[in-house]
């Protein structure tokens, strides 16, 4: 009888090449001695980016790009397979790689011929990386004496039909996972599911959004009522800030769902923003661990987290955003300007990350993902066309050169002085603040700065709240 049920997800870097896949497979094989394990794998590092980029090129008529990419991917995946599995045992997986790539090639050719990339085709093309990786990973497991079975998550995760950001339908997903995965687990097989993808009721492939394999893992964890979900990545857990920007960022041993969700929402790439949604109702803990240093315990994300008595726990920042502002002295008189603004963004499904309105109502500004900025601007100009022509609204503008910085911690509202210290630190280090929003969620204070000042803002706040653990010097940043 196995002790627990674990879902283990390996991100792109953790399956980046044959050596990484071997390391990840060893982690699974080790765990599978004691526990029932479901593995979830991403595409090999960089593959999804290349697929998406080539899909867009095909959409603009480039017929050669798809052929070049599929040739490259064939080589890369056969090489990885060859390094992991002896030749006499490779043929089934090798055939599968070729089948998937032949399908990919047809998709690129069709897209180039039509000169049109539909959202549906983009999803199917983007899914190829995960579909190529899972059979290789399963074969690597079998080499370690653990029976692995590659499974495409189109068989497991049922979603709505919103391509590029589909939502799971949990009841149906639960039924499918019970039917497809439970029997394998009972026979001591480790299912190796593709991350990132699902399918609609009629079988059309969907994706959960870029970086969505984290979400796949928690969806499967919730569907099977797993004891824990472990997200294996390339850093030692959730850190006090992005280590690429703040070199002395430290691992946070334990953090609450709310804090981690807030960090993810404001750009901490280590977790897809929706990851925790799936496991919160059942209280399943999620661990973030480093597949390159598996002896370290990483970060535990749980309902309670570990209280540090309120105050700042971590920082995050998000750069791919744009500030949209609608203003003019006459907008006080424009009927329902706020309602109309946000019904427009809702219709576009544009994600609004931060809102700030001056109390005089002369100006409303809000932030959306950079990818949504242009169409949001156009839709607002249509919505307020009359008001613009009568000059009651005198501008609707977009500023893409900004970043949001968020200071995150449980119960910050109850901790006096966090806002004061944050903004004093910014002032001291010459970081100009464009807008501020203190969430009523109590878990974050976020503010907008010029994108060139983002790194300095993080360094200053990290230092101010002593998140690196050793007293730092003020104004050490080189970001401005
Ligand atoms: P994976 O391929 O495993 O999904 P990602 O690249 O999506 O990995 O996420 C891991 C990266 O997230 C890290 O390499 C790190 O640079 C970045 N990151 C950003 N903010 C944080 C943070 N607060 N803690 C840990 N990592 C972070
Ligand atoms: N491979 C997908 C991506 O790059 C999903 C993931 O890695 O989480 O977006
Ligand atoms: Mg990721």
XYZ file of C-alpha atoms and ligand atoms in Angstrom:
517
model
C 0.000 0.000 0.000
C 1.435 3.371 -1.029
C 1.729 6.063 1.597
C 0.474 9.118 -0.280
C -0.655 10.313 -3.651
C 1.646 12.951 -5.117
C 1.333 14.940 -8.321
C 4.763 16.092 -9.526
C 5.145 18.684 -12.235
C 8.398 19.323 -14.081
C 8.797 22.651 -15.863
C 10.622 23.312 -19.122
C 14.054 23.767 -17.564
C 13.611 20.613 -15.495
C 13.102 18.649 -18.738
C 15.437 20.904 -20.749
C 17.632 18.139 -22.161
C 18.315 14.437 -21.711
C 20.360 14.972 -18.538
C 17.539 17.015 -17.010
C 14.922 14.446 -17.984
C 17.065 11.723 -16.411
C 17.362 13.767 -13.209
C 13.614 14.428 -13.118
C 12.814 10.775 -13.807
C 15.058 9.778 -10.884
C 13.088 12.093 -8.608
C 9.848 10.421 -9.705
C 11.268 6.902 -9.468
C 12.535 7.581 -5.961
C 9.151 8.943 -4.838
C 7.281 6.100 -6.540
C 8.928 3.551 -4.253
C 6.760 4.796 -1.414
C 4.027 6.850 -2.994
C 1.574 6.752 -5.841
C 2.847 9.403 -8.263
C 1.348 11.214 -11.242
C 3.954 13.137 -13.252
C 3.031 16.197 -15.287
C 5.547 17.460 -17.820
C 6.072 20.675 -19.722
C 7.658 20.960 -23.120
C 11.458 20.897 -23.254
C 12.890 24.353 -22.522
C 12.173 26.931 -25.235
C 10.090 24.598 -27.405
C 6.734 26.297 -26.799
C 8.202 29.716 -27.587
C 9.575 28.375 -30.860
C 6.252 26.743 -31.741
C 4.278 29.907 -31.038
C 6.715 32.080 -32.950
C 6.660 29.744 -35.964
C 2.856 29.526 -35.873
C 2.695 33.310 -36.253
C 5.154 33.205 -39.111
C 3.111 30.529 -40.843
C 0.046 32.695 -40.303
C 1.696 35.440 -42.287
C 2.399 33.065 -45.135
C 5.893 31.781 -44.336
C 5.683 28.211 -45.608
C 9.291 27.277 -44.862
C 9.370 28.135 -41.147
C 7.197 25.168 -40.122
C 9.363 22.694 -42.007
C 12.546 24.068 -40.473
C 11.132 23.943 -36.979
C 9.684 20.434 -37.216
C 13.042 19.177 -38.534
C 14.815 20.802 -35.624
C 12.359 19.403 -33.089
C 12.635 15.922 -34.610
C 16.398 16.022 -34.135
C 16.167 17.416 -30.598
C 13.639 14.869 -29.365
C 15.239 11.867 -31.060
C 18.585 12.923 -29.568
C 17.067 13.114 -26.093
C 15.408 9.730 -26.554
C 18.651 8.192 -27.781
C 20.509 9.460 -24.725
C 17.933 7.983 -22.370
C 16.786 4.708 -23.900
C 18.845 1.943 -25.554
C 18.209 1.534 -29.278
C 16.327 -1.760 -29.075
C 13.662 -0.154 -26.861
C 13.202 3.102 -28.686
C 10.976 2.308 -31.637
C 7.503 2.907 -30.178
C 8.447 6.309 -28.750
C 10.438 7.215 -31.862
C 7.341 6.492 -34.004
C 5.206 8.575 -31.675
C 7.616 11.530 -32.000
C 7.404 11.289 -35.789
C 3.604 11.038 -35.748
C 3.235 14.117 -33.566
C 5.647 16.081 -35.729
C 3.900 14.984 -38.934
C 0.711 16.377 -37.434
C 2.579 19.565 -36.544
C 3.896 19.870 -40.068
C 0.374 19.584 -41.517
C -0.805 22.301 -39.129
C 1.999 24.668 -40.148
C 1.424 23.968 -43.854
C -2.329 24.528 -43.567
C -1.811 27.742 -41.632
C 0.707 29.057 -44.157
C -1.571 28.144 -47.051
C -4.549 29.951 -45.565
C -2.372 32.775 -44.228
C -4.510 32.644 -41.164
C -3.658 31.478 -37.671
C -6.834 30.687 -35.775
C -6.873 30.552 -31.977
C -7.702 26.877 -32.274
C -4.746 26.130 -34.571
C -2.426 28.123 -32.308
C -3.468 25.988 -29.335
C -2.919 22.754 -31.238
C 0.482 23.895 -32.459
C 1.526 25.131 -28.995
C 0.630 21.759 -27.479
C 3.160 19.815 -29.535
C 6.028 20.345 -27.095
C 4.271 18.711 -24.149
C 2.997 15.908 -26.376
C 6.558 15.197 -27.544
C 8.035 15.307 -24.073
C 5.644 13.000 -22.199
C 6.463 9.757 -24.083
C 10.208 10.396 -23.685
C 9.786 11.014 -19.975
C 7.695 7.856 -19.572
C 10.363 5.852 -21.411
C 13.059 7.328 -19.159
C 11.064 6.162 -16.134
C 10.763 2.673 -17.534
C 14.567 2.615 -17.829
C 14.695 3.157 -14.078
C 12.454 0.169 -13.480
C 9.269 2.168 -12.941
C 6.430 1.583 -15.344
C 5.503 4.944 -16.904
C 2.554 5.606 -19.217
C 2.388 8.788 -21.297
C -1.088 10.275 -21.357
C -2.298 13.313 -23.263
C -4.248 15.557 -20.941
C -6.910 15.972 -23.626
C -8.131 12.690 -22.130
C -8.070 14.060 -18.592
C -8.804 17.758 -18.340
C -12.131 18.850 -19.740
C -12.292 22.597 -20.345
C -14.483 25.341 -21.752
C -13.674 26.423 -25.288
C -11.744 29.594 -24.498
C -8.625 28.998 -26.574
C -5.393 30.294 -25.109
C -6.739 30.417 -21.555
C -9.293 27.654 -21.076
C -10.855 26.932 -17.702
C -11.263 23.390 -16.416
C -14.685 21.889 -15.800
C -13.840 20.155 -12.569
C -16.653 17.620 -12.187
C -16.101 16.122 -15.607
C -12.325 16.306 -15.117
C -12.654 14.414 -11.846
C -14.655 11.655 -13.532
C -12.128 11.316 -16.320
C -9.166 11.232 -13.975
C -10.835 8.563 -11.855
C -11.569 6.483 -14.936
C -8.220 6.933 -16.669
C -5.626 7.483 -13.932
C -6.874 5.618 -10.866
C -6.633 2.142 -12.459
C -3.051 2.866 -13.560
C -2.105 4.029 -10.070
C -3.617 0.884 -8.620
C -1.340 -1.148 -10.878
C 1.726 0.807 -9.756
C 2.066 2.596 -13.062
C 3.182 6.247 -13.055
C 1.000 8.216 -15.472
C 3.025 10.911 -17.241
C 0.519 13.541 -18.294
C 1.156 16.426 -20.629
C 0.917 19.767 -18.846
C -0.647 22.880 -20.377
C -3.460 21.249 -22.364
C -7.010 20.016 -22.098
C -9.930 19.485 -24.439
C -13.491 20.637 -24.806
C -16.399 18.221 -24.527
C -16.271 17.619 -28.291
C -12.575 16.791 -28.115
C -11.091 20.048 -29.443
C -7.694 20.688 -27.904
C -7.357 23.775 -25.686
C -4.500 25.276 -23.690
C -4.674 26.713 -20.201
C -2.488 29.713 -21.073
C 1.275 30.189 -21.227
C 3.003 28.720 -18.211
C -0.154 26.692 -17.584
C 1.477 23.378 -16.714
C 1.548 24.466 -13.066
C -2.214 24.764 -13.265
C -2.468 21.342 -14.944
C -0.699 19.839 -11.946
C -3.047 21.346 -9.396
C -6.106 20.508 -11.513
C -5.019 16.863 -11.565
C -4.119 17.032 -7.867
C -7.578 18.347 -7.014
C -9.317 15.895 -9.350
C -7.627 12.939 -7.640
C -7.693 14.495 -4.146
C -3.920 14.084 -3.982
C -2.078 14.497 -0.689
C 0.272 17.029 -2.227
C 1.361 18.670 -5.456
C 5.062 19.283 -6.021
C 6.112 21.776 -8.663
C 9.714 21.072 -9.593
C 11.426 24.041 -11.176
C 14.855 25.661 -11.477
C 14.920 27.696 -8.236
C 14.773 26.704 -4.555
C 11.109 27.587 -4.079
C 9.207 30.825 -3.871
C 11.818 33.473 -3.163
C 11.454 36.897 -1.566
C 11.827 38.370 -5.076
C 12.761 37.259 -8.573
C 16.388 36.159 -8.166
C 17.193 37.388 -11.657
C 16.483 40.929 -10.458
C 17.335 40.766 -6.770
C 20.477 38.700 -6.249
C 20.093 38.320 -2.474
C 16.508 37.010 -2.662
C 15.922 34.137 -0.241
C 13.675 31.083 -0.195
C 10.489 31.476 1.818
C 9.994 28.199 3.717
C 6.230 28.473 4.032
C 3.678 30.798 2.518
C -0.114 30.945 2.404
C -2.252 30.342 -0.659
C -3.297 33.968 -0.620
C 0.204 35.338 -0.470
C 1.474 33.008 -3.160
C -1.536 33.714 -5.376
C -0.928 37.429 -5.009
C 2.723 37.011 -6.011
C 1.755 34.881 -9.000
C -0.911 37.331 -10.080
C 1.601 40.180 -10.043
C 4.131 38.388 -12.163
C 6.198 35.975 -10.033
C 6.778 33.567 -12.896
C 7.493 30.659 -10.591
C 3.730 29.995 -10.402
C 1.055 30.385 -13.042
C -1.491 32.869 -11.601
C -4.314 30.317 -11.581
C -2.313 27.482 -10.030
C -3.689 27.690 -6.521
C -7.324 28.071 -7.490
C -7.703 24.371 -8.083
C -6.312 23.191 -4.737
C -7.613 25.881 -2.395
C -11.068 24.349 -1.771
C -9.590 21.004 -0.705
C -6.603 22.548 1.103
C -4.061 20.410 -0.765
C -0.535 21.701 -0.067
C 1.664 22.703 -2.993
C 5.450 22.530 -2.769
C 7.831 24.433 -5.017
C 11.169 22.663 -5.235
C 14.346 22.763 -7.279
C 14.780 19.728 -9.536
C 18.518 20.507 -9.729
C 18.944 20.384 -5.934
C 16.243 17.914 -4.833
C 17.635 17.570 -1.318
C 16.433 21.076 -0.455
C 12.911 21.268 0.885
C 11.782 24.323 -1.055
C 8.621 26.249 -0.230
C 5.403 24.857 1.151
C 2.250 26.685 0.078
C -0.681 25.924 2.327
C -3.918 27.370 3.637
C -2.279 28.913 6.687
C 1.260 29.515 5.529
C 3.554 30.449 8.357
C 2.726 33.668 10.054
C 5.545 36.110 10.578
C 3.143 38.242 12.583
C 2.069 40.301 9.621
C 4.284 42.424 7.446
C 6.124 42.049 4.193
C 7.040 38.591 2.980
C 7.968 39.050 -0.657
C 8.032 41.398 -3.620
C 7.148 40.967 -7.196
C 6.966 43.048 -10.331
C 5.406 42.783 -13.703
C 6.722 44.566 -16.730
C 4.602 43.446 -19.690
C 1.778 45.789 -18.829
C 0.420 49.103 -20.043
C -1.271 51.997 -18.283
C -4.459 53.221 -19.917
C -5.902 56.506 -18.832
C -9.161 58.173 -19.647
C -9.497 61.762 -18.638
C -10.605 65.284 -19.132
C -12.210 67.955 -17.009
C -15.616 66.977 -18.334
C -15.617 63.328 -17.376
C -17.395 63.954 -14.084
C -20.448 64.642 -16.234
C -20.111 61.599 -18.498
C -22.743 59.113 -17.479
C -21.364 55.988 -15.881
C -17.845 56.446 -17.146
C -16.433 53.842 -14.771
C -19.100 51.265 -15.607
C -18.673 51.743 -19.343
C -14.893 51.546 -19.095
C -14.919 48.250 -17.277
C -17.726 46.665 -19.253
C -15.559 47.366 -22.280
C -12.552 45.610 -20.739
C -14.784 42.747 -19.578
C -16.165 42.217 -23.070
C -12.604 41.941 -24.381
C -11.673 39.610 -21.525
C -8.788 42.000 -20.916
C -7.331 41.336 -17.513
C -7.296 44.516 -15.418
C -4.446 44.329 -12.933
C -4.757 47.605 -11.082
C -7.179 50.520 -11.026
C -6.722 54.009 -9.683
C -9.101 56.928 -9.935
C -8.407 60.464 -8.856
C -11.017 61.622 -6.369
C -11.892 64.605 -8.551
C -12.891 62.038 -11.155
C -10.823 63.857 -13.764
C -8.889 60.800 -14.591
C -9.309 57.056 -14.417
C -6.282 54.948 -14.982
C -5.906 51.211 -15.017
C -3.415 48.624 -16.067
C -3.819 45.757 -18.478
C -1.425 43.166 -19.888
C 0.625 44.671 -22.721
C -0.864 42.125 -25.110
C -4.362 43.506 -24.426
C -3.426 47.202 -24.541
C -4.007 48.093 -28.175
C -7.391 46.424 -28.535
C -8.510 47.864 -25.192
C -7.555 51.336 -26.376
C -9.419 50.896 -29.658
C -12.526 49.542 -27.945
C -12.554 52.432 -25.467
C -12.185 54.977 -28.243
C -15.224 53.406 -29.918
C -17.202 53.346 -26.669
C -16.433 57.002 -25.881
C -16.450 58.255 -29.491
C -19.244 60.742 -28.886
C -17.791 61.997 -25.627
C -14.445 62.484 -27.328
C -16.018 64.429 -30.182
C -17.802 66.690 -27.697
C -14.516 67.050 -25.837
C -15.934 66.005 -22.489
C -13.387 63.250 -22.598
C -10.187 64.787 -23.856
C -7.864 61.867 -23.877
C -7.705 58.102 -23.880
C -4.053 57.145 -23.887
C -1.803 54.187 -23.358
C 1.636 54.149 -21.753
C 3.484 50.873 -22.235
C 6.698 51.958 -20.519
C 5.618 51.126 -17.008
C 5.802 48.306 -14.498
C 3.795 47.311 -11.436
C 5.654 46.506 -8.251
C 3.775 44.643 -5.515
C 4.722 44.291 -1.870
C 3.063 41.159 -0.531
C 2.406 39.774 2.933
C -0.476 38.443 4.991
C -2.262 40.895 7.241
C -0.452 43.967 6.005
C -3.376 46.157 6.818
C -2.863 45.307 10.468
C 0.833 46.123 10.277
C 1.375 49.797 10.558
C 3.874 51.640 8.466
C 4.320 49.254 5.535
C 3.054 51.772 3.002
C 5.000 54.581 4.639
C 8.238 52.609 4.657
C 7.737 51.436 1.079
C 7.218 54.905 -0.316
C 9.908 56.475 1.850
C 12.350 53.904 0.434
C 11.259 54.796 -3.094
C 11.702 58.491 -2.402
C 15.128 57.916 -0.887
C 16.273 55.980 -3.947
C 14.718 58.365 -6.466
C 12.044 56.019 -7.756
C 9.187 58.046 -9.112
C 5.729 56.625 -8.365
C 3.078 57.017 -11.056
C 0.051 55.431 -9.330
C -0.705 53.512 -6.154
C -3.287 50.892 -5.235
C -3.527 49.338 -1.817
C -5.654 46.269 -2.237
C -8.458 45.810 0.245
C -7.278 42.190 0.238
C -4.797 43.199 2.972
C -2.225 41.094 1.193
C -0.601 43.617 -1.066
C 0.340 47.180 -1.781
C 1.040 47.748 -5.424
C 2.339 50.745 -7.249
C 3.265 51.775 -10.743
C 6.723 52.962 -11.746
C 8.514 53.603 -15.013
C 9.784 50.304 -16.350
C 13.368 51.523 -16.201
C 12.981 52.032 -12.431
C 11.461 48.617 -11.716
C 14.655 46.881 -10.677
C 15.679 49.718 -8.392
C 12.209 49.713 -6.800
C 12.579 46.008 -6.018
C 16.099 46.399 -4.659
C 15.067 49.340 -2.490
C 12.016 47.607 -1.009
C 13.909 44.326 -0.537
C 16.506 46.213 1.417
C 13.997 48.306 3.378
C 12.185 45.226 4.676
C 15.406 43.311 5.163
C 14.120 40.415 3.075
C 17.631 39.254 2.223
C 18.267 38.659 5.910
C 21.426 40.678 6.172
C 21.538 44.376 6.468
C 21.998 45.821 3.020
C 23.185 49.158 1.893
C 20.611 51.635 0.772
C 20.542 52.487 -2.914
C 22.784 49.690 -4.095
C 20.758 49.073 -7.223
C 22.044 49.458 -10.722
C 18.634 49.447 -12.328
C 18.287 53.136 -13.052
P 9.332 26.313 -15.106
O 9.935 26.159 -16.458
O 9.836 25.329 -14.107
O 7.831 26.408 -15.141
P 9.518 29.195 -14.851
O 10.615 29.804 -15.644
O 8.131 29.295 -15.378
O 9.906 27.684 -14.544
O 9.522 29.789 -13.363
C 10.708 29.766 -12.602
C 11.378 31.131 -12.643
O 10.541 32.081 -12.002
C 12.660 31.211 -11.861
O 13.754 30.793 -12.631
C 12.752 32.689 -11.465
O 13.622 33.390 -12.299
C 11.344 33.217 -11.711
N 10.791 33.918 -10.541
C 10.197 35.127 -10.569
N 9.815 35.506 -9.350
C 10.151 34.519 -8.492
C 10.023 34.319 -7.088
N 9.443 35.222 -6.294
N 10.484 33.170 -6.564
C 11.053 32.241 -7.348
N 11.228 32.378 -8.680
C 10.787 33.500 -9.258
N 5.115 24.813 -22.210
C 4.091 25.777 -21.853
C 4.656 27.180 -21.926
O 5.839 27.355 -22.180
C 3.468 25.496 -20.522
C 4.406 25.509 -19.332
O 5.615 25.331 -19.503
O 3.927 25.661 -18.219
O 3.919 28.109 -21.779
Mg 6.462 27.992 -15.490
